[in-house]
XYZ file of C-alpha atoms in Angstrom:
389
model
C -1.472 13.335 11.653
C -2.712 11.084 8.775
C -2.984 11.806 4.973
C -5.186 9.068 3.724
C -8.077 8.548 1.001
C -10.825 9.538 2.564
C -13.347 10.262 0.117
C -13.605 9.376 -3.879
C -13.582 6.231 -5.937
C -11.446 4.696 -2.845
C -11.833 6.297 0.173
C -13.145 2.340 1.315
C -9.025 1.822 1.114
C -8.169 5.418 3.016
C -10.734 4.340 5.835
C -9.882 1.492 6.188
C -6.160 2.377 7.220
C -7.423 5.303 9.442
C -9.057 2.705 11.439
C -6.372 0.675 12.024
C -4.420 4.358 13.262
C -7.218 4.468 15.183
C -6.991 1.193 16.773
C -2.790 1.111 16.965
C -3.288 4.617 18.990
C -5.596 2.945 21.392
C -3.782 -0.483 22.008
C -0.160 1.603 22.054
C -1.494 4.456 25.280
C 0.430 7.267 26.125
C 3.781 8.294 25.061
C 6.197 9.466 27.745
C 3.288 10.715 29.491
C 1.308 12.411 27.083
C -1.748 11.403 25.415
C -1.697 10.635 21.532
C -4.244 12.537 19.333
C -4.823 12.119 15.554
C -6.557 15.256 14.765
C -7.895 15.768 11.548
C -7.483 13.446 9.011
C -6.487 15.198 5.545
C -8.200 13.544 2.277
C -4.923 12.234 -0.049
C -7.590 11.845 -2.542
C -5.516 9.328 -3.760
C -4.029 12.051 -6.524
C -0.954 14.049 -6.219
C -3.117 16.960 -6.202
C -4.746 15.663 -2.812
C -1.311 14.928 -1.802
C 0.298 18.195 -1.538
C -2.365 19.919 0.059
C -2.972 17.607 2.420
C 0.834 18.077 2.923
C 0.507 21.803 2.818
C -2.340 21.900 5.547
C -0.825 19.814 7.998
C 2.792 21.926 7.539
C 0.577 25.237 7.797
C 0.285 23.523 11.821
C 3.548 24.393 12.270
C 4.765 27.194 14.861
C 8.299 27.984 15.708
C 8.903 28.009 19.590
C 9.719 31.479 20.939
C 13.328 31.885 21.693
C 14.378 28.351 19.908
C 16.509 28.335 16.754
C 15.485 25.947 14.294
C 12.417 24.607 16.972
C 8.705 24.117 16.283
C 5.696 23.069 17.535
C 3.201 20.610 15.690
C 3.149 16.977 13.785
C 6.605 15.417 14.379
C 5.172 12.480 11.679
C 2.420 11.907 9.356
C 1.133 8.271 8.667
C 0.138 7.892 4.810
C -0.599 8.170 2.398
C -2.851 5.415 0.944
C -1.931 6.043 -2.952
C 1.697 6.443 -3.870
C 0.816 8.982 -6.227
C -0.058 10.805 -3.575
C 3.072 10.515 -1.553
C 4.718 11.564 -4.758
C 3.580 15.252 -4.410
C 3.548 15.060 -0.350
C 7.038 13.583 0.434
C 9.376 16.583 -1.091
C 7.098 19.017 1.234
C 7.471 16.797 4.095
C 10.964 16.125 4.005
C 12.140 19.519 3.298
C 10.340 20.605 6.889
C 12.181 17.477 8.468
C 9.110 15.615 9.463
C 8.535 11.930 8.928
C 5.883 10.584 6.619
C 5.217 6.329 7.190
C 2.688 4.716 5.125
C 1.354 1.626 5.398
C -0.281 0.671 1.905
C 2.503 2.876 -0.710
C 4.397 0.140 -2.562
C 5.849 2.155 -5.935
C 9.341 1.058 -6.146
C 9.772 4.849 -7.071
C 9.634 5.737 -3.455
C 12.488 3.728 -2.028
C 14.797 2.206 -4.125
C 15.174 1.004 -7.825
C 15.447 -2.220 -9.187
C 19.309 -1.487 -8.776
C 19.656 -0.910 -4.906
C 19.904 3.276 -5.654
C 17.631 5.465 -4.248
C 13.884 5.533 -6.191
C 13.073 8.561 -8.597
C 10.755 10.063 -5.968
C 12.449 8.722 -2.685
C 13.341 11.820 -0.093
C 14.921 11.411 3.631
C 11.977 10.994 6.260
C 9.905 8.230 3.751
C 9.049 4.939 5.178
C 6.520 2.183 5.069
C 5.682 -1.077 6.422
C 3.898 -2.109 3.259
C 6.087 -4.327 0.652
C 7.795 -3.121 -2.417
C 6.049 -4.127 -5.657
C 9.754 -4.838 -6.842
C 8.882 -7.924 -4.926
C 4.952 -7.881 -5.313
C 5.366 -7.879 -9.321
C 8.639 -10.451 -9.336
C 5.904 -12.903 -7.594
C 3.263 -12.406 -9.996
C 5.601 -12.920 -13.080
C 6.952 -16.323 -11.123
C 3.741 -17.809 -10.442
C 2.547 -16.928 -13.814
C 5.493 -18.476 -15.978
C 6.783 -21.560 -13.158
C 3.206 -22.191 -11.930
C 0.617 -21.194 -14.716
C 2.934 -22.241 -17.549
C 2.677 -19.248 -19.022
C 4.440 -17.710 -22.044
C 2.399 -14.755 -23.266
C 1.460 -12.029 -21.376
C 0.377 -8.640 -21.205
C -0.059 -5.707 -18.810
C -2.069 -2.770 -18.344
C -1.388 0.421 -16.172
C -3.314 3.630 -15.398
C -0.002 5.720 -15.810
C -0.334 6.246 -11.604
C 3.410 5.088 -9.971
C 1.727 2.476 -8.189
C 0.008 0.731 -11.138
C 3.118 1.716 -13.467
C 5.841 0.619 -11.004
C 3.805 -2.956 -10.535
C 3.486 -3.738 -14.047
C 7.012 -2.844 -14.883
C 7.965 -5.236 -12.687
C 5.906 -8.162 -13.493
C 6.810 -6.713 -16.957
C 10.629 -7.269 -16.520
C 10.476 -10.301 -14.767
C 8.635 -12.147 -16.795
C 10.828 -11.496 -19.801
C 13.379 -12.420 -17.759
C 12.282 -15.821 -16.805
C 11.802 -16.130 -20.858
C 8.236 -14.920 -21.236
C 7.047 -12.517 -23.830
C 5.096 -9.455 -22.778
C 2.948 -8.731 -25.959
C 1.133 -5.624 -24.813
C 1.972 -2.750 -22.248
C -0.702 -0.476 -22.145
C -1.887 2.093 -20.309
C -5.816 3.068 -19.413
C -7.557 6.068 -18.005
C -8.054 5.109 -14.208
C -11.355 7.572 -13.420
C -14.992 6.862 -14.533
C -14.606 9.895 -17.363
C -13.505 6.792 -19.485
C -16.503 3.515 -19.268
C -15.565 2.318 -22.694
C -12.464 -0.145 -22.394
C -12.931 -1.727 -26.039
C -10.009 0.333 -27.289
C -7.769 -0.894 -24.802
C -9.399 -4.089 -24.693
C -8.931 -4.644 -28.252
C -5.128 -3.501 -28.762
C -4.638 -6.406 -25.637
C -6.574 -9.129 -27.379
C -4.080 -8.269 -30.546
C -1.250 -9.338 -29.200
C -3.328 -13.081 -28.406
C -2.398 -13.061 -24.533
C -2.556 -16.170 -22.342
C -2.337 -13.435 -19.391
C -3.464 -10.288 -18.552
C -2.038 -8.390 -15.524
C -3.786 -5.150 -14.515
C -2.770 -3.616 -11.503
C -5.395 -0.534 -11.564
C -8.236 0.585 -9.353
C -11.904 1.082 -9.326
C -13.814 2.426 -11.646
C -11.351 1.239 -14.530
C -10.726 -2.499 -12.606
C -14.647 -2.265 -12.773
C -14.978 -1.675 -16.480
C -12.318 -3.717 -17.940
C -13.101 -7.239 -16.549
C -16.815 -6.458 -17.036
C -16.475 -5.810 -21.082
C -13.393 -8.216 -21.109
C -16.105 -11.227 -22.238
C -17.668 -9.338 -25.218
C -13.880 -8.864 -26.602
C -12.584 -11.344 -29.390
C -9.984 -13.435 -28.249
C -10.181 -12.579 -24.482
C -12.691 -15.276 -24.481
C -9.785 -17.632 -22.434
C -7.324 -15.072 -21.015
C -6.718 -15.509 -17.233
C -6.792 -12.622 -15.125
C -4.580 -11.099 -12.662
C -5.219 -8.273 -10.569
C -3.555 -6.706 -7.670
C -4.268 -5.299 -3.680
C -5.538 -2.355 -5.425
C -8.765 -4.403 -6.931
C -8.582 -7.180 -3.755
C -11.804 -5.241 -2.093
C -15.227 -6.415 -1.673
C -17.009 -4.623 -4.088
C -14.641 -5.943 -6.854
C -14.994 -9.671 -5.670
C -18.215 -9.504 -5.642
C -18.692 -8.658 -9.729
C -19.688 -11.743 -11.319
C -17.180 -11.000 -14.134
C -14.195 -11.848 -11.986
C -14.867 -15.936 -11.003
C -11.842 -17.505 -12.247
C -9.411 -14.473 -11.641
C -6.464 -14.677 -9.557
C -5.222 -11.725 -7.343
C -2.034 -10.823 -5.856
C -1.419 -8.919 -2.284
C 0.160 -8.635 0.817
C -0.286 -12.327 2.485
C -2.725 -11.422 5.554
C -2.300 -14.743 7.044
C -0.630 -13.219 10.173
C -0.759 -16.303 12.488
C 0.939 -15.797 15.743
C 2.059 -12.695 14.832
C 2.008 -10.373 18.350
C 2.413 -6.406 17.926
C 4.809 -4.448 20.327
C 1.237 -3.927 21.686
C 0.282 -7.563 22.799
C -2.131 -7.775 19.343
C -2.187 -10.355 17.882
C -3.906 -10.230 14.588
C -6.791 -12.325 15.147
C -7.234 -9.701 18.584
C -7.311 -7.080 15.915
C -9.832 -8.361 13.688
C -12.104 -8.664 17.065
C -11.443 -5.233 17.455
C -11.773 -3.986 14.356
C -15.864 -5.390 14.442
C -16.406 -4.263 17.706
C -15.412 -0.729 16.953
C -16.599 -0.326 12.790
C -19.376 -2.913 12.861
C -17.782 -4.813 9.821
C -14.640 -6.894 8.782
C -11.673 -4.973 6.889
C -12.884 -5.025 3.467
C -8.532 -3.757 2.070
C -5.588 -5.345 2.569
C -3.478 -2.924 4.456
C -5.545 -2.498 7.776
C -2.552 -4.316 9.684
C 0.488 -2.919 7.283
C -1.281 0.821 8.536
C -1.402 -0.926 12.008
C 2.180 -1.546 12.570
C 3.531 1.326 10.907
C 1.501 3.729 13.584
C 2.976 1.664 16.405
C 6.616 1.833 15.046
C 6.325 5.754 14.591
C 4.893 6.335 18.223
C 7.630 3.588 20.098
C 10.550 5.752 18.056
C 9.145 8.903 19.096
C 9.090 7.608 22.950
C 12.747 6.367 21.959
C 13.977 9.892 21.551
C 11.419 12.127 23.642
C 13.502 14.411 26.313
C 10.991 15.231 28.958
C 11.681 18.387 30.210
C 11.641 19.431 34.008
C 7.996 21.089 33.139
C 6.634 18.366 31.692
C 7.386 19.522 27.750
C 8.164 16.792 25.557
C 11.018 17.754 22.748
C 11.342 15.142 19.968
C 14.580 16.020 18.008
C 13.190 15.467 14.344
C 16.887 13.740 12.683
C 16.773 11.974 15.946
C 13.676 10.322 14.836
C 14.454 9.884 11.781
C 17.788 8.120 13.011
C 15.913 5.974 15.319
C 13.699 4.729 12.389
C 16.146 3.824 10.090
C 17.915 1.666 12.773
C 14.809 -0.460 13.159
C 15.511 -3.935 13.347
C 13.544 -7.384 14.513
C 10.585 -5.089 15.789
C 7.563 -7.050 16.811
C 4.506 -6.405 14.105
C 1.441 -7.842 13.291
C 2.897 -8.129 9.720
C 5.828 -9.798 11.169
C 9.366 -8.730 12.319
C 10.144 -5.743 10.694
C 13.605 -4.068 9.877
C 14.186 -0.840 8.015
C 16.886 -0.539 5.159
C 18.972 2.721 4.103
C 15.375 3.575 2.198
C 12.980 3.525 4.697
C 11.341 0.090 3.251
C 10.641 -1.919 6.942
C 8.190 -4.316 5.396
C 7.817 -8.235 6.406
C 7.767 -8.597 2.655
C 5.332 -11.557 1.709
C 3.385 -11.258 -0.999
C 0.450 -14.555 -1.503
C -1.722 -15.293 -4.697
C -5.489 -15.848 -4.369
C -7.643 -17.621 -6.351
C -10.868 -16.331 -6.939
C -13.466 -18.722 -7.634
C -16.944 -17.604 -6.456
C -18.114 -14.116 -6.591
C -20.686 -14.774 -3.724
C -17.668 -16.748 -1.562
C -16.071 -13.693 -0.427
C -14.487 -14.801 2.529
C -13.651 -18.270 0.762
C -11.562 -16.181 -2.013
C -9.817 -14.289 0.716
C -8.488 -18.343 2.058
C -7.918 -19.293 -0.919
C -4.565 -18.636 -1.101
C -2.689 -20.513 -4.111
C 1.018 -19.436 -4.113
C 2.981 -17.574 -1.775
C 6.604 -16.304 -1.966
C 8.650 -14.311 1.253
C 11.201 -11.868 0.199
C 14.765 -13.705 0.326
C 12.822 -17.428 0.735
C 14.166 -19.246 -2.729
């Protein structure tokens, strides 16, 4: 099953993942025999609320087998969710019924593992995701900013949700590290209840930034960098935003020319899936089936982490004399964990004690025209691979 935003300020993320699922379930066929179905999508809503009960109604599927202790039928694995707020509320549910939950585009450090190699506030046995860790994502922004940018003053704003939080703490940290001095750390409203930013707008431009890193959504992406130029002393602050703003609509605002965004690195060369995809295949694909480009940035992350789920379920399906196909559920957990060198789109991908799996590569895009789209999404001005000095 899949748990993803599908409707909301951005389902265009949620959708966007379902259709690689979509895709990864066509290229990968059968497993062991049987045909692969999705079945209803639940909405994540991209909230914790959305989270459980989307958790809650795809547990309500499961039926114990007459006659089996401890043996049910229903979803062995659940691919999401898109927000990692909302995996927040799902996981514990999920993990307590021993099912897996995989999720291509959750990168709170809060889900895996802490900047100290222990086990993340909210991480539970079952979790895993091909998408980086912002541990990473946030160290890169804080590099580029203070080696590349030169810069010495910064400041950060969150929307309190474990995504945007966990990604500013870390550019946060870093950058002090390196010798930087983070001036503000503040924290928005991330809905469209709040379209005035001048509060927030005006405690940043206090402490006389030469940065501002904002990590957030839409609406409150929208609203800050479009009242940003009527603010006193934001008048020359760069701008850095994350994979949560790189979308089409947001590129497209005329406020954000000159802004720089950080993200997964999508330039997937020669890349081939366990399928035979190759990502350029995919994108091909992708048009022919949706009538448009990806307009996110996990598409491919959502891709591989459907296609490592269904080749570990065929790893430890026992088909039956009768044709029924039992998938022992710690067995597939087990078989996950071991990953190791498998063959993504994203790259080779290996999973850790935590279930992170990523190819970890995180590039830096500058943004320079608003009608250039596609020439922003080249534009790639800084790139750093996890464990690459």
């Amino acid at each position: 099953r899949a748990l993803q935003a599908i409707s909301g300020e951005v389902a265009f993320l949620g959708q966007d993942q379902v259709n690689g699922i979509e895709l990864a379930i066509a290229d990968y066929g059968d497993v062991a025999g049987h045909s692969v179905n999705l079945g209803t999508v639940e909405d994540d809503l991209c909230s914790a609320e959305g989270g459980q009960a989307g958790a809650q109604n795809i547990l309500a599927q499961l039926a114990p087998i007459e006659g089996m202790e401890n043996a049910w039928t229903g979803p062995l694995g659940v691919l999401g969710t898109t927000c990692s707020g909302a995996a927040r509320a799902a996981l514990p549910l999920l993990s307590e019924a021993g099912s897996i939950l995989i999720s291509g585009s959750n990168t709170s450090p809060s889900l895996t593992q802490s900047p100290f190699g222990t086990a993340g506030v909210n991480y539970a046995p079952g979790y895993y995701r091909t998408a980086h860790n912002d541990l990473f994502q946030g160290g890169a922004v804080a590099r580029f900013a203070y080696n590349v940018l030169g810069v010495r003053v910064a400041a950060a704003i969150h929307d309190g949700d474990p995504y945007t939080d966990g990604l500013a703490t870390a550019f946060a940290d870093t950058f002090t590290a390196l010798g930087g001095t983070i001036s503000v750390y503040t924290q928005t409203i991330a809905d469209g209840s709040d379209t005035d930013k001048t509060a927030v707008l005006t405690e940043v431009a206090a402490g006389d930034p030469e940065l501002v890193f904002f990590p957030i959504f839409q609406p409150a992406g929208d609203f800050i960098i479009q009242q940003a130029g009527g603010i006193a002393g934001l008048e020359d602050v760069i701008w850095v935003g994350a994979d949560g703003v790189l979308v089409d609509d947001f590129l497209a605002i005329p406020e954000t020319a000159g802004m720089y965004f950080s993200g997964p690195d999508l330039r997937f060369g020669t890349n081939v899936s366990l399928t035979g995809k190759a990502y350029a295949d995919f994108l091909v694909d992708y048009e022919a089936a949706y009538g448009a480009q990806p307009a996110a940035a996990f598409h491919a992350h959502t891709y591989d982490a459907t296609v490592l789920l269904l080749s570990a379920i065929e790893a430890v399906a026992v088909v039956s004399e009768d044709g029924t196909l039992r998938i022992d559920r710690q067995a597939l957990r087990d078989a996950l964990t071991a990953t190791s060198g498998f063959a993504g789109m994203t790259g080779s991908l290996s999973c850790d004690a935590f279930g992170d799996c990523a190819s970890q590569t995180i590039s830096i895009l500058h943004h320079e025209d608003p009608a250039d789209i596609p020439g922003t999404k080249a534009n790639v001005v800084y790139s750093e691979a996890a464990g690459v000095a």
